Coordinates of C-alpha atoms in Angstrom, one line a residue:
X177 CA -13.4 21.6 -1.1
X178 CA -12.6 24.4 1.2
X179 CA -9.8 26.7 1.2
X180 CA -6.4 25.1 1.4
X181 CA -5.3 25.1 5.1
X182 CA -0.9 24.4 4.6
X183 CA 0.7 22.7 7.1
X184 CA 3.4 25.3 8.4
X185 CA 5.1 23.3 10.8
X186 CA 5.4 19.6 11.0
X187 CA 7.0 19.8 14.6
X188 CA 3.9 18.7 16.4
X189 CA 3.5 15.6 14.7
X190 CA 6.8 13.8 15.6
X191 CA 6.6 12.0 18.6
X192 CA 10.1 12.5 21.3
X193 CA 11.7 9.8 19.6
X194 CA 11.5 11.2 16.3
X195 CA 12.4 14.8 17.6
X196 CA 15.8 13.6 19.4
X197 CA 16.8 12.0 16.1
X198 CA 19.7 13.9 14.1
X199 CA 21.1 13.7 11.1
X200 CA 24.1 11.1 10.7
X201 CA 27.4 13.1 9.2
X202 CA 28.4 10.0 7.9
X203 CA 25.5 9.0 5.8
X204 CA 25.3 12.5 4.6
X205 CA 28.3 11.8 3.0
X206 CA 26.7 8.8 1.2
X207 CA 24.8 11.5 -0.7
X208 CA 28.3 13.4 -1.9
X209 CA 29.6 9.8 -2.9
X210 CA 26.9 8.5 -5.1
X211 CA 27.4 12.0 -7.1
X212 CA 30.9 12.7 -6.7
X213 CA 33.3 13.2 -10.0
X214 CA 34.8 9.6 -10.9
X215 CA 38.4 10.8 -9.3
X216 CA 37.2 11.3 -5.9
X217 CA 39.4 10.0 -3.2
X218 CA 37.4 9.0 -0.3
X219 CA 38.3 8.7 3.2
X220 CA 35.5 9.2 5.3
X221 CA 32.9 6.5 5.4
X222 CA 34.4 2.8 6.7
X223 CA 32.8 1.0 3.0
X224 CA 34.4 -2.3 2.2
X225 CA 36.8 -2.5 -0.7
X226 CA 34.8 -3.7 -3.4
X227 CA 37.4 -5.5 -5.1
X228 CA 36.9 -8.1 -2.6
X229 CA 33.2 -8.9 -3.3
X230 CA 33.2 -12.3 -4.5
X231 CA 30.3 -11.3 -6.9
X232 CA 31.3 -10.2 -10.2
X233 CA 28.1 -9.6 -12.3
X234 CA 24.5 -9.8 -12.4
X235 CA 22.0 -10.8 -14.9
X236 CA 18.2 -11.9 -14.7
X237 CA 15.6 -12.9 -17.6
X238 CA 12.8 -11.4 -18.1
X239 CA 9.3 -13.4 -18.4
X240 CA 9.7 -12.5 -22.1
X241 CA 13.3 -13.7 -22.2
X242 CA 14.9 -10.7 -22.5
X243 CA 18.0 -10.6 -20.6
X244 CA 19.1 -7.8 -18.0
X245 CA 22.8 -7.3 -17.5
X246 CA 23.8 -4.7 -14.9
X247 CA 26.9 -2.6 -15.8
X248 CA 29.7 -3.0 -13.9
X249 CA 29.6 0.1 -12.8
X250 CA 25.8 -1.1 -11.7
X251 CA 27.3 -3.9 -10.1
X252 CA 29.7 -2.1 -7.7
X253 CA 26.6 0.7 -6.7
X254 CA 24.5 -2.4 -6.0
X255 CA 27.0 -3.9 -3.8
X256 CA 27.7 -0.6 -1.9
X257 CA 26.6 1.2 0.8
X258 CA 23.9 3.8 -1.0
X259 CA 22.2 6.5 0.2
X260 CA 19.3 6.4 2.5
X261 CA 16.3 7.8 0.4
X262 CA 18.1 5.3 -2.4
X263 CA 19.6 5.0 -5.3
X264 CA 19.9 8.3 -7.1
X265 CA 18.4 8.2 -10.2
X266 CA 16.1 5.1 -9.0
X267 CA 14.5 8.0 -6.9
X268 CA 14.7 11.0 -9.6
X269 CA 12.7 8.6 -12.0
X270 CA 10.3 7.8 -9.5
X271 CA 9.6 11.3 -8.3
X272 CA 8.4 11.6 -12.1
X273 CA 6.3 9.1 -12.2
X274 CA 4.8 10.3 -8.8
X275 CA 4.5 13.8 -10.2
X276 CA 2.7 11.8 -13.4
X277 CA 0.3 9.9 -11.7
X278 CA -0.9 12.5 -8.6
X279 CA 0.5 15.7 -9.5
X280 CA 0.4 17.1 -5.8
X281 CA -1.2 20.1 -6.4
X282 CA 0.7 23.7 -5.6
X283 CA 3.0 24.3 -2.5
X284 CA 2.8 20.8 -1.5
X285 CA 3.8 19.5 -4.6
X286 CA 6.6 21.8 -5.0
X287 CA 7.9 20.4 -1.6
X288 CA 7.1 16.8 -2.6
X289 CA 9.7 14.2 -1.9
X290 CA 10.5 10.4 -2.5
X291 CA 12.1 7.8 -0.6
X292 CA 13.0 4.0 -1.3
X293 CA 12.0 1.4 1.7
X294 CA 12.2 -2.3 2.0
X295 CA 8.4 -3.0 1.4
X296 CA 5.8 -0.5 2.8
X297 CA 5.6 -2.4 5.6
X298 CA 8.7 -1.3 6.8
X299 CA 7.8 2.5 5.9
X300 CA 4.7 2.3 7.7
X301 CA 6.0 0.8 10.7
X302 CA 8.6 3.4 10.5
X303 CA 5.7 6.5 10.0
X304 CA 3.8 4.8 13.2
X305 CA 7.1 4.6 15.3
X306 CA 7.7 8.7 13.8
X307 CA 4.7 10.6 14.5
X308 CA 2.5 8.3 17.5
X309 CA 3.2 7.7 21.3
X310 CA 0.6 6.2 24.0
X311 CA -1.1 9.8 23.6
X312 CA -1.5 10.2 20.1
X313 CA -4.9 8.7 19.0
X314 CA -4.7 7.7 15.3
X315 CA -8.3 6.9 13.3
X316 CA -8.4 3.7 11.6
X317 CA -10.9 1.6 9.7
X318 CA -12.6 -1.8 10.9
X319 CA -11.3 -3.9 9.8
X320 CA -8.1 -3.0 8.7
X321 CA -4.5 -4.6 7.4
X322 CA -3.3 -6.8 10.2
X323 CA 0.0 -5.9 9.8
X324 CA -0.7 -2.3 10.3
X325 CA -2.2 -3.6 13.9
X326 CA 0.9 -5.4 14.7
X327 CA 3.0 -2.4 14.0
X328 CA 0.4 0.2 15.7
X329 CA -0.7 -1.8 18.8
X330 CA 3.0 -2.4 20.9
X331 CA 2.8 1.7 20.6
X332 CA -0.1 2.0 22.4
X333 CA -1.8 4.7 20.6
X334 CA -5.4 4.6 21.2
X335 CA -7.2 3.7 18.4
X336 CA -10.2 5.5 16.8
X337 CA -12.3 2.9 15.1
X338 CA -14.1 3.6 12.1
X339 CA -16.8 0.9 10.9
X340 CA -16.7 0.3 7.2
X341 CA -19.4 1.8 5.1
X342 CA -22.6 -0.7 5.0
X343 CA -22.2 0.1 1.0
X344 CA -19.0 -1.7 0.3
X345 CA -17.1 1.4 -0.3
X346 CA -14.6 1.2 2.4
X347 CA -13.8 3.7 5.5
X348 CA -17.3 5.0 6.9
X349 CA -16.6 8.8 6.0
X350 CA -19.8 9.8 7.6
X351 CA -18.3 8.8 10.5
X352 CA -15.0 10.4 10.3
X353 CA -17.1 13.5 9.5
X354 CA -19.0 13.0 12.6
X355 CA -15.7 12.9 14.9
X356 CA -14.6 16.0 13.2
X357 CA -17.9 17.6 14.4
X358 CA -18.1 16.3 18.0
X359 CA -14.1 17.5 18.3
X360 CA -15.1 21.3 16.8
X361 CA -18.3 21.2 18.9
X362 CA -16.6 20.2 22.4
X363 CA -18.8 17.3 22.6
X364 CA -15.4 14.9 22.6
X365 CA -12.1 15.9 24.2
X366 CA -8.8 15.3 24.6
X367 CA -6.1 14.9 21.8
X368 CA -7.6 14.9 18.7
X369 CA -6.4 12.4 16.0
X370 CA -2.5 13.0 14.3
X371 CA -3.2 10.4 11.9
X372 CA -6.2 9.2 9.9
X373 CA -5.2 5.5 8.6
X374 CA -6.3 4.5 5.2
X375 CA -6.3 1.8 2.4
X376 CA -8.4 3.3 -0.5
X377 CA -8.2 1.0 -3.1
X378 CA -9.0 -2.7 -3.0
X379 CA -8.4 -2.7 0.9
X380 CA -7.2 -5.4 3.1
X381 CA -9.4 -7.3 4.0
X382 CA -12.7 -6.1 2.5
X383 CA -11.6 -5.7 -1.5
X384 CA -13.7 -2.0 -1.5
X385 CA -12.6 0.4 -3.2
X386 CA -13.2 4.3 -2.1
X387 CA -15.6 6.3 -4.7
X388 CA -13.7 9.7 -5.1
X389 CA -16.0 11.6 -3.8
X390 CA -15.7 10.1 -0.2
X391 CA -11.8 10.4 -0.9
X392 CA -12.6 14.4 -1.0
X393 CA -14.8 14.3 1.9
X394 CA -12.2 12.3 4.0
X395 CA -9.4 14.9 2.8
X396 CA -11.6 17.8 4.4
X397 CA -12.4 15.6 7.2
X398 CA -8.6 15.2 8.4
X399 CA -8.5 19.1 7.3
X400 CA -10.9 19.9 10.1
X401 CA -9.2 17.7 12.3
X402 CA -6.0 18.6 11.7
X403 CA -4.5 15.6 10.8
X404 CA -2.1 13.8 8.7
X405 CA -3.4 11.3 6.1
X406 CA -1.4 7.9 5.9
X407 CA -2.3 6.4 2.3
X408 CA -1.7 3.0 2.3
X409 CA -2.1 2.0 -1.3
X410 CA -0.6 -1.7 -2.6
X411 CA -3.2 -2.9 -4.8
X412 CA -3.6 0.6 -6.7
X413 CA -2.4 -1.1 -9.7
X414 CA -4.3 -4.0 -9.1
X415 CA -7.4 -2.2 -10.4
X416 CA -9.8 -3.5 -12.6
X417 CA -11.7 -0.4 -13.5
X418 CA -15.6 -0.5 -13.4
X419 CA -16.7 -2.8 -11.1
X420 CA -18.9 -5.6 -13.6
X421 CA -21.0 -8.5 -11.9
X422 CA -19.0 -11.5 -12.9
X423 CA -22.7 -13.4 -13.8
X424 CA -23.1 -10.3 -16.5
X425 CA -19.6 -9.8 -18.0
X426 CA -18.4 -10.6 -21.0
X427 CA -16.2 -13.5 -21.5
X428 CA -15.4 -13.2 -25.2
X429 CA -11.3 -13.2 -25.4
X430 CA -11.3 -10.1 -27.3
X431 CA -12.8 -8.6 -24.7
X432 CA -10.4 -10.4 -22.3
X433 CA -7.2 -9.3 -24.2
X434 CA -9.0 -5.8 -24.5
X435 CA -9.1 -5.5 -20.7
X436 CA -5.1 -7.3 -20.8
X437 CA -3.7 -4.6 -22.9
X438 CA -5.8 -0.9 -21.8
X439 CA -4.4 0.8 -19.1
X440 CA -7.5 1.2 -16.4
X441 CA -8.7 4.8 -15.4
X442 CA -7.6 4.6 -11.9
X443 CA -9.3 6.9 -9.1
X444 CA -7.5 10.0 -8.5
X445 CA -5.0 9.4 -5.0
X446 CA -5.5 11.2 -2.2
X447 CA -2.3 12.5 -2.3
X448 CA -3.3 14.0 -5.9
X449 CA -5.8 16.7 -3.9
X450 CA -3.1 17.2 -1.1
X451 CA -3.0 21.2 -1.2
X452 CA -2.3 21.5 2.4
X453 CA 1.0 18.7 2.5
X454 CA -1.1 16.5 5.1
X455 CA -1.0 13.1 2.8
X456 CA 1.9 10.6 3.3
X457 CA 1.5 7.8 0.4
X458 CA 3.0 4.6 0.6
X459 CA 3.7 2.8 -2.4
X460 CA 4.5 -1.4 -2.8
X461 CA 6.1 -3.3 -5.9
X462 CA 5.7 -6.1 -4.0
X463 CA 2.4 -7.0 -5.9
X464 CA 3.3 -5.6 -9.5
X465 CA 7.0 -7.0 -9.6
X466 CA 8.2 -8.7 -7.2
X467 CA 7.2 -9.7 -2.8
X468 CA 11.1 -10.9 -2.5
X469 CA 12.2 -7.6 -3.7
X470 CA 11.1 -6.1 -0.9
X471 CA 10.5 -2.4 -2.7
X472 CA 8.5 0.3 -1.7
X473 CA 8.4 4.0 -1.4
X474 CA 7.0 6.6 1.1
X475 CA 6.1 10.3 -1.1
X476 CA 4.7 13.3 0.5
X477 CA 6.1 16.3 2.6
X478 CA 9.8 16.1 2.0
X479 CA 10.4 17.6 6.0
X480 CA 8.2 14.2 6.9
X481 CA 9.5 11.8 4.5
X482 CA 13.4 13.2 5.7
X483 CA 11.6 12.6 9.4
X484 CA 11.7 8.8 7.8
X485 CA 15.0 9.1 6.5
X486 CA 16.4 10.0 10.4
X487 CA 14.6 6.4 11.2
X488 CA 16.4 4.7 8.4
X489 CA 19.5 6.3 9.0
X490 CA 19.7 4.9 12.6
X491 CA 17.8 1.3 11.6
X492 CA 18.7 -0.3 8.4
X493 CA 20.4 2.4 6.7
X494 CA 19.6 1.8 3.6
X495 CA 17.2 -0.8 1.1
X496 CA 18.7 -3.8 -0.4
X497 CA 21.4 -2.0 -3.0
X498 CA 20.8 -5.3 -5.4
X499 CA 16.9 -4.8 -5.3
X500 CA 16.8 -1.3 -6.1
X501 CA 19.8 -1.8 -9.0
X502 CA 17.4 -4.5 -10.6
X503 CA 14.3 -2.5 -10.0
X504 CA 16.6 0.2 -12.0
X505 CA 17.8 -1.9 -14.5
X506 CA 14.1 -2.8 -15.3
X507 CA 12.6 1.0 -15.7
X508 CA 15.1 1.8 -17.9
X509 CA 14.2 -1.4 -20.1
X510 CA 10.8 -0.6 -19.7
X511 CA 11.1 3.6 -20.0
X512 CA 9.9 4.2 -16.0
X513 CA 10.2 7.6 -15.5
X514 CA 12.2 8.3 -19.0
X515 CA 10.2 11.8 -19.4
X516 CA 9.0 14.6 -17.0
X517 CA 5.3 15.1 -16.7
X518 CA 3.4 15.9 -18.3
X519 CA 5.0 14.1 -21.7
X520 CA 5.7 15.6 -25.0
X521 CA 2.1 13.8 -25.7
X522 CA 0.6 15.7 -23.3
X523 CA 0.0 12.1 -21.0
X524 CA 0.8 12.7 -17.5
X525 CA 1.6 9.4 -16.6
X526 CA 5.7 8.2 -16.6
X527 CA 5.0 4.2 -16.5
X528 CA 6.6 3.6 -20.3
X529 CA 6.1 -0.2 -20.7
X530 CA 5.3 -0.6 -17.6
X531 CA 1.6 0.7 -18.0
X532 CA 1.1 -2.8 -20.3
X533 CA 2.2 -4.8 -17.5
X534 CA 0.0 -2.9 -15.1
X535 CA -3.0 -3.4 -17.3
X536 CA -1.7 -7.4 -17.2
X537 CA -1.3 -8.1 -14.0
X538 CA -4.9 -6.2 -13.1
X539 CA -6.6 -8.3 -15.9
X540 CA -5.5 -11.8 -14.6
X541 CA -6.7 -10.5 -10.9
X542 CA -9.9 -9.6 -12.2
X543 CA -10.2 -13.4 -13.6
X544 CA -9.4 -15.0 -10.3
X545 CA -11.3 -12.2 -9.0
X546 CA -14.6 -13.3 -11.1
X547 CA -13.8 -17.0 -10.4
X548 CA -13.9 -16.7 -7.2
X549 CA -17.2 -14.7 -7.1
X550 CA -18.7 -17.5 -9.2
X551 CA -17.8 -20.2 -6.7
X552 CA -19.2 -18.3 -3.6
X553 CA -22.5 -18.1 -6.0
X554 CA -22.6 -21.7 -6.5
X555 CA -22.1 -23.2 -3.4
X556 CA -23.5 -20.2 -0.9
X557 CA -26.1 -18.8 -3.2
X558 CA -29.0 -20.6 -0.6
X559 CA -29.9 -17.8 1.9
X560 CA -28.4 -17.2 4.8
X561 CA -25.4 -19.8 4.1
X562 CA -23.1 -16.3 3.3
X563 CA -22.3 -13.1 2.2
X564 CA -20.4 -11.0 0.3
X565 CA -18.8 -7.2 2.0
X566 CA -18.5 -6.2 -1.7
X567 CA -17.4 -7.5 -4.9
X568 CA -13.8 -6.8 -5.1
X569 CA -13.0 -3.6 -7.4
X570 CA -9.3 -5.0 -7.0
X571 CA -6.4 -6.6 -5.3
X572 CA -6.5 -10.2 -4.3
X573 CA -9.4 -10.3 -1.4
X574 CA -12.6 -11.3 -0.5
X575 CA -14.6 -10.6 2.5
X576 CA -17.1 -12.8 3.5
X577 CA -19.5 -13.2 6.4
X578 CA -20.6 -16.4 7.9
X579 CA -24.0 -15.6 9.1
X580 CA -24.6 -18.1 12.3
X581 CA -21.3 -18.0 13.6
X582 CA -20.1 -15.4 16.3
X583 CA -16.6 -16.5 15.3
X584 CA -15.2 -18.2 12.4
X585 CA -11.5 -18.9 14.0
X586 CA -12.9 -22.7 14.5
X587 CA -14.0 -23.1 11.1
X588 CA -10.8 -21.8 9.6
X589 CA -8.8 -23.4 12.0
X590 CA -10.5 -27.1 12.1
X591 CA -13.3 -27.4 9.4
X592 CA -11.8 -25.9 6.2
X593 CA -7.9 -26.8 7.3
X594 CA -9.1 -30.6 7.5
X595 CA -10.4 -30.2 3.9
X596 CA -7.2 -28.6 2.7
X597 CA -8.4 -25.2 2.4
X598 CA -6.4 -22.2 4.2
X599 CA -8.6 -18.9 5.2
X600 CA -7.6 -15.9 7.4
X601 CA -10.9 -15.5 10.3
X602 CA -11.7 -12.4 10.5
X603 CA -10.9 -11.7 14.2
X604 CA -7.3 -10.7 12.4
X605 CA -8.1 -7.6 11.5
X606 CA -9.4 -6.1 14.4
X607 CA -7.8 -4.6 17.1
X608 CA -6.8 -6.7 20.1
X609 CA -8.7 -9.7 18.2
X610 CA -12.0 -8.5 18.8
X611 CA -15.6 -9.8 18.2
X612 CA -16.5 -6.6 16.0
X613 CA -16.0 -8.9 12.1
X614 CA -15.1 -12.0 14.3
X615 CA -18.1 -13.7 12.1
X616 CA -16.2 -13.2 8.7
X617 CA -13.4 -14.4 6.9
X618 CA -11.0 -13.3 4.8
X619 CA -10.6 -15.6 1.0
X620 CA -7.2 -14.4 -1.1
X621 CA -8.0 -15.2 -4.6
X622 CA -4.6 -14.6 -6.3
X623 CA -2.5 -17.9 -6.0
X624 CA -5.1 -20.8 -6.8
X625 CA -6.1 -22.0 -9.9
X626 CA -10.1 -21.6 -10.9
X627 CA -10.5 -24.9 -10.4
X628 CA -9.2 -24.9 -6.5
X629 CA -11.3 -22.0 -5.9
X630 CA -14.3 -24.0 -7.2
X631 CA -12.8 -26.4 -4.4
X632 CA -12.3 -24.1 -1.8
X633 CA -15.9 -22.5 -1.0
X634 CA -17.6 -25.4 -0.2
X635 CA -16.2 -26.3 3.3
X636 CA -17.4 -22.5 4.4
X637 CA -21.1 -24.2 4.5
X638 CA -19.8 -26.6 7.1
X639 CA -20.1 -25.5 10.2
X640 CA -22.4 -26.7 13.4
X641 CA -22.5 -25.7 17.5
X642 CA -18.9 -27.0 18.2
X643 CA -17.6 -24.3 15.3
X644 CA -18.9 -21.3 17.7
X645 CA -22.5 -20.4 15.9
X646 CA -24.5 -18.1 17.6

């Protein structure tokens, strides 16, 4: 890679909005509260008197019927106003399990900082509504996560579409490395990207995972146009390791509770090659623990992540103080972020426990995963009746093309819905609906049994003129 090129000055990527925002003195002092000696007397912020909260305790079981009981001391923080970036030592342990599993390289991991959000969702929309403006192009892939369209599209940024790779490995990087060139050469004008949108593992909807040698070449790509990186990654626990054709692997339950119990060699981040302080990585629990939670985090630059904070500060002020006290209660059951990286073991990672139930959770994904594969080969295996973007290398997604149809909204809509089956067409994940990857679908995998997904292929071979074939 070449020579690091550091971001000095963050300035020219905040939109107006985000430069007119300030500081609120009275959520600062949320900060001085949540550390403050036990004989504090506070006047300042208006907080309600929490001897009036008609909630007392709070306890949850655990899958393995363990039993969680916050302190009461818990109790009254959860119930409280908090600080925006979140719960103090929620955030301290997962700064160290950031710094365990990415280890932001040099200056820009020294300035490295961590803040709580309700879901990513809400980060991201909060990044988009930071840094863009109806002149700030932003690159993203197509398709791409439809939710990130309904938060980038009101904005009017123009969008820079990337195709995804025609070898199931995501983001066309060729491409991005072709803007980059036709912006250095003069051949294309005008504003040049301030964001380069990704998903690099397991995306949404296509299931492809990023090799890390195009995760390298797309770093140096957004280094040449000097650009910030948005890392969306959700399913980066949801990775089953080398990708095996589910016809070929082995289905011997040693081998199953071999892949249940061994924590899976995940792909270096982008943000784990971020020498300049251009990556912004967003984080979800809402796959690994819990949707309802409504957990996430945003780590990278702490002058952009406190350009988040501002937005928080003046929107919801702060996550759910009950989510993030249970999220708590449950790494320090599980050791989350007990020791500082690297470990006494020399291990970089910080997940404790947690790494089991990571290696869990990705194990019974890869089984509906390699169910689901089996039923597309069963029932579309005759030419020309479907196919595959990419075997899934994670998450809950597959991404499949209806060859004969210019649109599959009809066939989702009216064929499969009268024979009980619910797909996404593909025309959702392109912008303004388009007819780009109108002709696919999108199949989630991680809710129905083996048997329903046996079930669920078959109406995808029904289709005739009224269903919009080409």
């Amino acid at each position: 890679m070449p020579t690091s090129v550091p971001v000095e000055s963050y300035a020219s990527f905040l939109n107006t909005r985000a430069a007119r925002r300030k500081p609120s003195p009275i959520r600062a002092l949320q900060a001085v509260l949540a550390t403050a000696p036990a004989g504090l007397i506070s006047l300042g912020g208006g907080m309600p008197n929490p001897a009036l909260f008609p909630f007392s305790g709070i306890s949850v079981t655990l899958r393995d019927g363990t039993v969680l009981s916050l302190s009461e001391e818990s109790v009254r923080a959860a119930l409280q106003y908090s600080p925006t970036p979140g719960i103090p030592e929620l955030v301290s342990r997962l700064e160290r399990v950031q710094r365990g599993e990415h280890s932001p390289p040099g200056a820009a991991g020294d300035r490295m900082a961590v803040m709580v959000g309700t879901g990513s969702q809400d980060l991201l929309a909060k990044a988009f509504d930071t840094f863009l403006d109806e002149e700030t192009p932003v690159v993203i892939e197509a398709p791409t996560y439809s939710g990130t369209l309904a938060a980038l599209e009101p904005i009017g940024c123009p969008l820079i579409t990337i195709p995804s790779s025609t070898d199931g490995t995501g983001i066309d990087v060729g491409a991005v490395e072709e803007l980059a060139a036709a912006f250095e050469s003069g051949e294309r004008a005008g504003p040049r990207p301030r964001l380069i949108y990704v998903i690099p593992t397991a995306g949404n909807p296509t299931g492809a995972t990023m090799p890390l040698e195009n995760r390298r070449r797309l770093y140096a790509a957004a280094r040449r146009l000097g650009s910030l990186i948005i890392e969306d990654d959700p399913y980066r626990f949801l990775d089953f390791g080398e990708v095996v054709d589910p016809a070929d692997a082995d289905a011997d339950a040693a081998a199953a509770a071999a892949r249940s119990s061994t924590p899976v060699a995940r792909t270096p981040s982008l943000l784990s090659m971020d020498e300049d302080g251009r990556v912004l990585r967003f984080d979800s629990f809402s796959k690994l623990l819990s949707a309802g939670l409504r957990i996430g985090t945003v780590t990278g630059p702490k002058e952009l992540v406190d350009a988040l904070g501002l937005h928080a500060q003046a929107s919801c002020l702060h996550t759910s103080g009950v989510s993030q006290a249970l999220v708590l209660e449950l790494f320090r059951h599980w050791g989350v972020g007990d020791k500082t990286p690297p470990a006494e073991d020399g291990s970089a990672r910080c997940m404790g426990d947690m790494e089991a139930h990571i290696a869990e959770v990705a194990s019974f994904y890869r089984s509906q995963r390699d169910a689901c594969i089996e039923a597309i080969n069963k029932h579309l295996r005759d030419p020309g009746l479907a196919e595959l973007y990419a075997v899934p290398s994670g998450g809950m997604f597959a991404w499949i093309k209806v060859p004969g149809l210019a649109d599959t909204t009809a066939l989702v809509k009216e064929r499969a819905a009268a024979a009980g089956v619910l797909f996404v067409p593909g025309s959702a994940f392109v912008p303004g609906g388009g007819s780009a990857h109108s002709a696919f679908v999108r199949a989630s995998f991680s809710v129905a049994s083996h048997e329903q997904l046996d079930e669920s292929i078959p109406p995808l071979r029904e289709r005739d003129s009224r269903l919009g074939s080409d």
